Short mmCIF file of C-alpha atoms in Angstrom, two decimals:
data_model
loop_
_atom_site.label_atom_id
_atom_site.label_comp_id
_atom_site.label_asym_id
_atom_site.label_seq_id
_atom_site.Cartn_x
_atom_site.Cartn_y
_atom_site.Cartn_z
CA MET A 643 -0.13 0.36 -0.07
CA GLY A 644 3.12 2.52 0.60
CA ALA A 645 4.42 1.46 -2.35
CA GLN A 646 0.59 2.95 -4.43
CA LEU A 647 1.15 6.30 -2.28
CA ARG A 648 4.32 6.57 -3.42
CA VAL A 649 3.44 6.78 -6.91
CA TYR A 650 0.57 9.00 -6.34
CA LYS A 651 2.87 11.22 -5.01
CA ARG A 652 5.69 11.39 -7.44
CA ARG A 653 2.75 11.70 -10.56
CA ILE A 654 1.28 14.38 -8.62
CA GLN A 655 4.60 16.01 -8.37
CA ALA A 656 4.79 15.71 -12.59
CA VAL A 657 1.52 16.60 -13.09
CA THR A 658 2.02 19.80 -11.12
CA ALA A 659 5.39 21.01 -12.74
CA THR A 660 3.35 20.57 -16.30
CA LYS A 661 1.07 22.76 -14.34
CA LYS A 662 3.08 25.36 -13.94
CA ILE A 663 4.89 25.12 -17.23
CA THR A 664 1.52 25.48 -19.13
CA LYS A 665 0.38 28.27 -17.06
CA ALA A 666 3.61 30.14 -18.07
CA MET A 667 2.82 29.32 -21.77
CA GLU A 668 -0.88 31.01 -20.96
CA MET A 669 0.31 34.02 -19.59
CA ILE A 670 3.04 34.46 -22.74
CA ALA A 671 0.78 33.73 -25.32
CA ALA A 672 -1.82 36.13 -24.21
CA SER A 673 0.41 38.96 -23.57
CA ARG A 674 1.45 38.31 -27.16
CA ILE A 675 -1.88 38.62 -28.75
CA VAL A 676 -2.48 42.17 -28.01
CA LYS A 677 0.24 43.16 -29.65
CA ALA A 678 -0.19 41.25 -32.87
CA GLN A 679 -3.19 42.22 -32.79
CA ARG A 680 -2.17 46.20 -33.19
CA LYS A 681 0.21 44.93 -36.21
CA VAL A 682 -2.96 43.69 -37.92
CA ALA A 683 -4.66 46.59 -36.96
CA ALA A 684 -2.40 48.70 -38.04
CA SER A 685 -1.72 47.11 -41.48
CA MET A 686 -4.89 47.06 -42.49
CA PRO A 687 -5.38 50.79 -44.19
CA TYR A 688 -2.20 50.40 -46.13
CA ALA A 689 -3.39 47.24 -47.14
CA THR A 690 -7.06 48.51 -47.56
CA GLU A 691 -6.11 51.55 -49.91
CA LEU A 692 -3.52 50.05 -52.40
CA THR A 693 -5.88 47.21 -53.00
CA ARG A 694 -8.47 50.62 -54.18
CA ALA A 695 -5.45 52.15 -56.05
CA VAL A 696 -4.79 49.43 -57.76
CA THR A 697 -9.07 48.55 -58.56
CA ALA A 698 -9.12 52.30 -59.42
CA VAL A 699 -5.74 52.06 -61.83
CA ALA A 700 -7.41 48.72 -63.30
CA THR A 701 -10.98 49.99 -63.63
CA GLY A 702 -9.67 53.46 -65.48
CA SER A 703 -7.59 51.42 -68.56
CA THR A 704 -8.34 48.89 -71.54
CA THR A 705 -4.28 47.61 -69.74
CA LYS A 706 -3.35 43.89 -69.46
CA HIS A 707 -1.98 42.47 -66.51
CA PRO A 708 -0.80 39.94 -63.82
CA LEU A 709 -2.33 41.74 -61.18
CA THR A 710 -6.21 41.89 -62.85
CA THR A 711 -5.73 39.84 -66.12
CA GLU A 712 -7.01 36.26 -65.89
CA ALA A 713 -5.39 33.93 -68.45
CA GLU A 714 -7.38 32.26 -71.10
CA ALA A 715 -7.05 29.37 -70.36
CA PRO A 716 -4.57 29.15 -66.88
CA VAL A 717 -2.82 25.78 -66.66
CA ARG A 718 -0.29 26.47 -63.10
CA ALA A 719 -1.23 28.44 -60.08
CA ALA A 720 0.93 28.92 -57.08
CA VAL A 721 -0.36 28.40 -53.20
CA LEU A 722 1.27 29.99 -50.82
CA LEU A 723 0.50 27.80 -47.17
CA VAL A 724 1.36 29.61 -44.01
CA THR A 725 1.29 27.55 -40.55
CA SER A 726 3.89 27.80 -37.60
CA ASP A 727 7.22 26.67 -35.98
CA ARG A 728 6.02 25.45 -32.89
CA GLY A 729 3.33 23.12 -32.07
CA LEU A 730 1.49 23.22 -28.79
CA ALA A 731 -1.18 25.39 -30.79
CA GLY A 732 -4.02 22.73 -30.84
CA GLY A 733 -5.33 22.38 -34.21
CA TYR A 734 -3.71 26.08 -36.09
CA SER A 735 -1.56 24.04 -38.56
CA SER A 736 -3.21 21.50 -39.15
CA ASN A 737 -6.57 23.44 -40.24
CA ALA A 738 -4.43 25.57 -42.49
CA ILE A 739 -2.75 22.32 -44.13
CA LYS A 740 -6.34 20.62 -44.46
CA ALA A 741 -7.42 24.51 -46.44
CA ALA A 742 -3.76 23.92 -48.60
CA GLU A 743 -5.52 20.46 -49.46
CA ARG A 744 -8.58 21.38 -50.41
CA LEU A 745 -7.27 24.38 -52.66
CA ARG A 746 -4.96 22.10 -54.47
CA GLU A 747 -7.24 18.95 -54.84
CA ARG A 748 -10.24 22.31 -55.99
CA LEU A 749 -7.42 23.60 -58.85
CA GLY A 750 -6.67 19.77 -59.62
CA ALA A 751 -9.73 19.07 -60.45
CA GLU A 752 -9.51 22.36 -63.27
CA GLY A 753 -6.43 21.29 -64.59
CA LYS A 754 -3.69 23.32 -63.01
CA GLU A 755 -0.46 22.04 -62.23
CA VAL A 756 0.13 24.02 -58.40
CA ASP A 757 3.58 25.26 -57.16
CA THR A 758 3.58 24.62 -53.13
CA TYR A 759 5.52 27.99 -50.89
CA ILE A 760 5.17 27.09 -47.01
CA VAL A 761 5.76 29.36 -44.39
CA GLY A 762 6.67 27.67 -41.16
CA ARG A 763 8.34 24.65 -40.09
CA LYS A 764 5.26 22.85 -40.00
CA GLY A 765 3.87 22.54 -43.16
CA VAL A 766 7.15 22.09 -44.05
CA ALA A 767 7.42 18.45 -42.03
CA TYR A 768 4.41 17.82 -43.16
CA TYR A 769 5.09 18.06 -47.11
CA GLY A 770 8.59 17.07 -46.18
CA PHE A 771 7.75 13.63 -44.25
CA ARG A 772 4.75 13.13 -47.43
CA GLU A 773 8.08 13.22 -50.07
CA ARG A 774 6.36 15.82 -51.67
CA LYS A 775 7.44 19.06 -53.27
CA VAL A 776 7.65 22.49 -52.19
CA ALA A 777 9.08 25.53 -54.78
CA ASP A 778 10.24 27.59 -51.66
CA SER A 779 9.99 27.39 -47.80
CA TRP A 780 10.38 29.81 -44.73
CA THR A 781 10.87 29.60 -41.39
CA GLY A 782 11.71 31.41 -37.72
CA PHE A 783 9.90 34.12 -37.75
CA THR A 784 5.93 32.87 -37.69
CA ASP A 785 5.24 34.15 -34.41
CA ASN A 786 7.20 37.26 -34.22
CA PRO A 787 7.05 38.39 -38.38
CA ALA A 788 8.74 42.16 -40.00
CA TYR A 789 7.72 42.94 -43.36
CA ALA A 790 11.13 42.35 -44.15
CA ASP A 791 10.33 38.68 -44.04
CA ALA A 792 7.19 39.26 -46.14
CA LYS A 793 9.28 40.84 -48.53
CA ALA A 794 11.36 37.99 -49.12
CA VAL A 795 8.26 36.20 -49.44
CA ALA A 796 6.81 37.62 -51.60
CA ALA A 797 9.43 37.88 -54.13
CA PRO A 798 9.39 34.22 -55.53
CA LEU A 799 5.82 35.11 -56.18
CA ILE A 800 5.89 38.13 -57.56
CA GLU A 801 8.79 36.21 -59.95
CA SER A 802 6.61 33.55 -60.80
CA ILE A 803 3.47 35.79 -61.21
CA THR A 804 5.41 37.67 -63.68
CA LYS A 805 6.44 34.59 -65.56
CA ASP A 806 4.87 33.28 -69.05
CA SER A 807 3.46 30.05 -67.87
CA ALA A 808 5.45 28.30 -70.27
CA GLU A 809 8.41 29.54 -69.19
CA GLY A 810 7.41 27.91 -65.74
CA GLY A 811 4.97 31.31 -64.14
CA VAL A 812 2.25 30.70 -62.73
CA ASP A 813 -1.51 31.93 -64.41
CA GLU A 814 -3.12 32.34 -60.53
CA LEU A 815 -1.15 33.23 -57.32
CA HIS A 816 -3.41 31.82 -54.15
CA ILE A 817 -2.35 32.39 -49.97
CA VAL A 818 -3.99 30.09 -48.12
CA PHE A 819 -4.18 31.25 -43.76
CA THR A 820 -5.79 31.65 -40.28
CA GLU A 821 -7.60 34.67 -40.55
CA PHE A 822 -7.63 36.43 -36.21
CA VAL A 823 -11.14 37.60 -35.79
CA SER A 824 -11.61 37.03 -32.13
CA MET A 825 -9.96 35.22 -29.17
CA MET A 826 -11.76 32.23 -29.08
CA THR A 827 -12.65 32.52 -33.10
CA GLN A 828 -9.81 32.01 -35.64
CA ASN A 829 -10.59 30.68 -39.05
CA ALA A 830 -8.49 28.54 -42.15
CA ILE A 831 -9.11 30.82 -44.72
CA GLU A 832 -8.15 30.72 -48.77
CA ASP A 833 -7.65 33.89 -51.18
CA ARG A 834 -6.80 34.14 -54.55
CA MET A 835 -4.89 37.32 -54.85
CA LEU A 836 -3.97 38.03 -57.99
CA PRO A 837 -5.31 38.04 -60.25
CA LEU A 838 -7.42 40.21 -58.61
CA SER A 839 -11.16 40.48 -59.19
CA LEU A 840 -11.87 43.28 -60.19
CA ALA A 841 -15.98 42.92 -60.12
CA GLN A 842 -15.55 41.66 -56.40
CA VAL A 843 -13.81 44.23 -55.24
CA GLU A 844 -16.23 46.59 -56.07
CA GLU A 845 -19.15 45.24 -55.14
CA GLU A 846 -17.84 45.61 -51.79
CA SER A 847 -16.78 49.06 -52.68
CA GLY A 848 -20.37 50.03 -53.33
CA ALA A 849 -21.77 47.73 -50.57
CA LYS A 850 -19.41 50.33 -48.13
CA GLY A 851 -20.74 53.41 -49.92
CA GLU A 852 -17.48 54.17 -51.18
CA ILE A 853 -16.77 55.79 -54.83
CA LEU A 854 -13.79 54.97 -56.65
CA PRO A 855 -11.10 57.73 -57.13
CA LEU A 856 -10.07 58.50 -61.27
CA PHE A 857 -6.82 58.77 -61.95
CA ASP A 858 -4.84 59.94 -65.13
CA PHE A 859 -1.74 58.06 -65.58
CA GLU A 860 1.98 59.15 -66.09
CA PRO A 861 3.61 57.60 -68.20
CA SER A 862 1.25 55.01 -68.91
CA ALA A 863 -1.35 52.28 -66.71
CA GLU A 864 1.24 49.74 -67.43
CA ASP A 865 3.90 51.23 -65.37
CA VAL A 866 1.93 52.27 -62.42
CA LEU A 867 0.63 48.73 -62.47
CA ASP A 868 4.08 47.69 -62.92
CA ALA A 869 4.52 49.57 -59.72
CA LEU A 870 2.26 48.73 -57.64
CA LEU A 871 2.92 44.88 -58.11
CA PRO A 872 5.02 44.00 -55.67
CA ARG A 873 3.52 46.62 -53.01
CA TYR A 874 0.66 44.32 -53.03
CA VAL A 875 1.75 41.58 -53.09
CA GLU A 876 4.37 42.94 -50.10
CA SER A 877 1.17 43.94 -48.39
CA ARG A 878 -1.06 41.04 -48.59
CA VAL A 879 1.90 38.51 -47.31
CA TYR A 880 2.28 40.90 -44.61
CA ASN A 881 -1.20 40.92 -42.94
CA ALA A 882 -1.77 37.69 -43.89
CA LEU A 883 1.82 37.12 -41.27
CA LEU A 884 0.74 39.28 -39.26
CA GLN A 885 -3.56 38.12 -38.91
CA ALA A 886 -1.58 34.22 -38.73
CA ALA A 887 1.44 34.77 -36.01
CA ALA A 888 -2.38 36.43 -34.02
CA SER A 889 -3.95 33.24 -34.35
CA GLU A 890 -1.68 31.40 -33.74
CA HIS A 891 -1.19 32.50 -30.11
CA ALA A 892 -5.11 32.82 -29.70
CA ALA A 893 -4.30 29.12 -30.54
CA ARG A 894 -1.74 28.39 -27.85
CA ARG A 895 -3.17 30.18 -25.69
CA ARG A 896 -6.72 28.39 -25.98
CA ALA A 897 -4.61 25.21 -25.82
CA MET A 898 -2.62 25.79 -23.01
CA LYS A 899 -5.70 26.76 -20.68
CA SER A 900 -7.40 23.78 -22.29
CA ALA A 901 -3.95 22.06 -21.10
CA THR A 902 -3.76 23.85 -17.69
CA ASP A 903 -7.12 23.01 -16.61
CA ASN A 904 -6.58 19.57 -17.70
CA ALA A 905 -3.92 19.24 -15.93
CA GLY A 906 -6.24 20.80 -11.97
CA ASP A 907 -8.35 18.45 -12.86
CA LEU A 908 -6.29 15.48 -13.01
CA ILE A 909 -4.03 16.73 -9.79
CA LYS A 910 -7.69 16.63 -8.19
CA SER A 911 -8.44 13.34 -9.03
CA LEU A 912 -4.63 11.69 -8.19
CA SER A 913 -5.01 13.55 -4.77
CA ARG A 914 -8.20 12.01 -3.19
CA LEU A 915 -6.94 7.95 -4.96
CA ALA A 916 -3.83 9.33 -2.66
CA ASN A 917 -5.78 10.22 0.30
CA ALA A 918 -7.44 7.21 -0.08
CA ALA A 919 -4.49 4.70 -0.36
CA ARG A 920 -3.54 6.78 2.72
CA GLN A 921 -6.60 6.52 5.21
CA ALA A 922 -6.74 2.74 3.64
CA GLU A 923 -2.41 2.41 4.82
CA ILE A 924 -3.88 4.07 8.44
CA THR A 925 -6.32 1.25 8.66
CA GLN A 926 -4.69 -1.53 7.82
CA GLU A 927 -1.74 -0.18 10.31
CA ILE A 928 -4.37 -0.04 12.95
CA SER A 929 -6.20 -3.24 12.27
CA GLU A 930 -2.64 -4.92 12.36
CA ILE A 931 -2.00 -3.08 15.56
CA VAL A 932 -5.27 -3.93 17.02
CA GLY A 933 -4.91 -7.77 15.81
CA GLY A 934 -1.64 -8.27 17.81
CA ALA A 935 -2.67 -6.32 20.80
CA GLY A 936 -5.62 -8.43 20.66
CA ALA A 937 -2.99 -11.98 20.25
CA LEU A 938 -1.13 -10.29 23.58
CA ALA A 939 -3.20 -10.62 25.46
CA ASP A 940 -5.43 -14.22 24.25
CA ALA A 941 -1.37 -14.77 24.79
CA SER A 942 -1.47 -14.13 28.20
CA ALA A 943 -4.39 -15.26 29.42
CA GLY A 944 -3.57 -18.55 28.06
CA SER A 945 -0.12 -18.66 29.93
CA ASP A 946 -1.81 -17.51 33.62
CA LYS A 947 -4.40 -20.74 33.08
#
């Protein structure tokens, strides 16, 4: 019985140590969410206005450009998947990977070849384990991305979209990331970055009561779109990285809170079992003492006779 009690005590100590770790990770993630939210909010106006500017330029000209012109028969598409570098974030990375898999299947059903670009060690490990080809990958900054990281990610994407598909370029550019909705809700979504859907942007602007501005182009609309293309892709990638970072911290905070609560419940359960084992041990010792005293008393009475 004493051995069983020692086992319970060791398990309680181990779970208590784990609970301290998960509680600390929960608090760290909670503190980082606020910073990530601020960065997301700060990046939104620039991305929104840049999209409106591209739309205004495109609607005011008839120039064919990768930003706004869809290929008549698209054959290749690039998919950028944003995952995390670290685990312990619940289903954050797996949900993004599943969304990317669904997108790949849909593009494949449409007869398009898919070039995959990955951000985050979890996505790289997933594709590496299955020996799937990856066009390019980046790691080490998913929890705190900088604009320089977005530029590094966007560079090969811009190069591929500006090339002809016969030369290894792509006709479409998609991104899969986790959108931060609230502390409790994060949705893995896929979005087509290029070509930009002008009808959708105009519809959204009309729903908000906005009127797109009119521009005079100097030297030409094509030159303006050439200048806006890298800025547009970089801003979209940066905003997606920031949203993914905020979602990662929120998912990790929620996962660590659940782990902390489960550890607390397990400690209570083990404590009850340890108390029961201790009571049983004490009861057994008392029974042995009483039995021994009774045996001595009987032996003493027999000797007196």
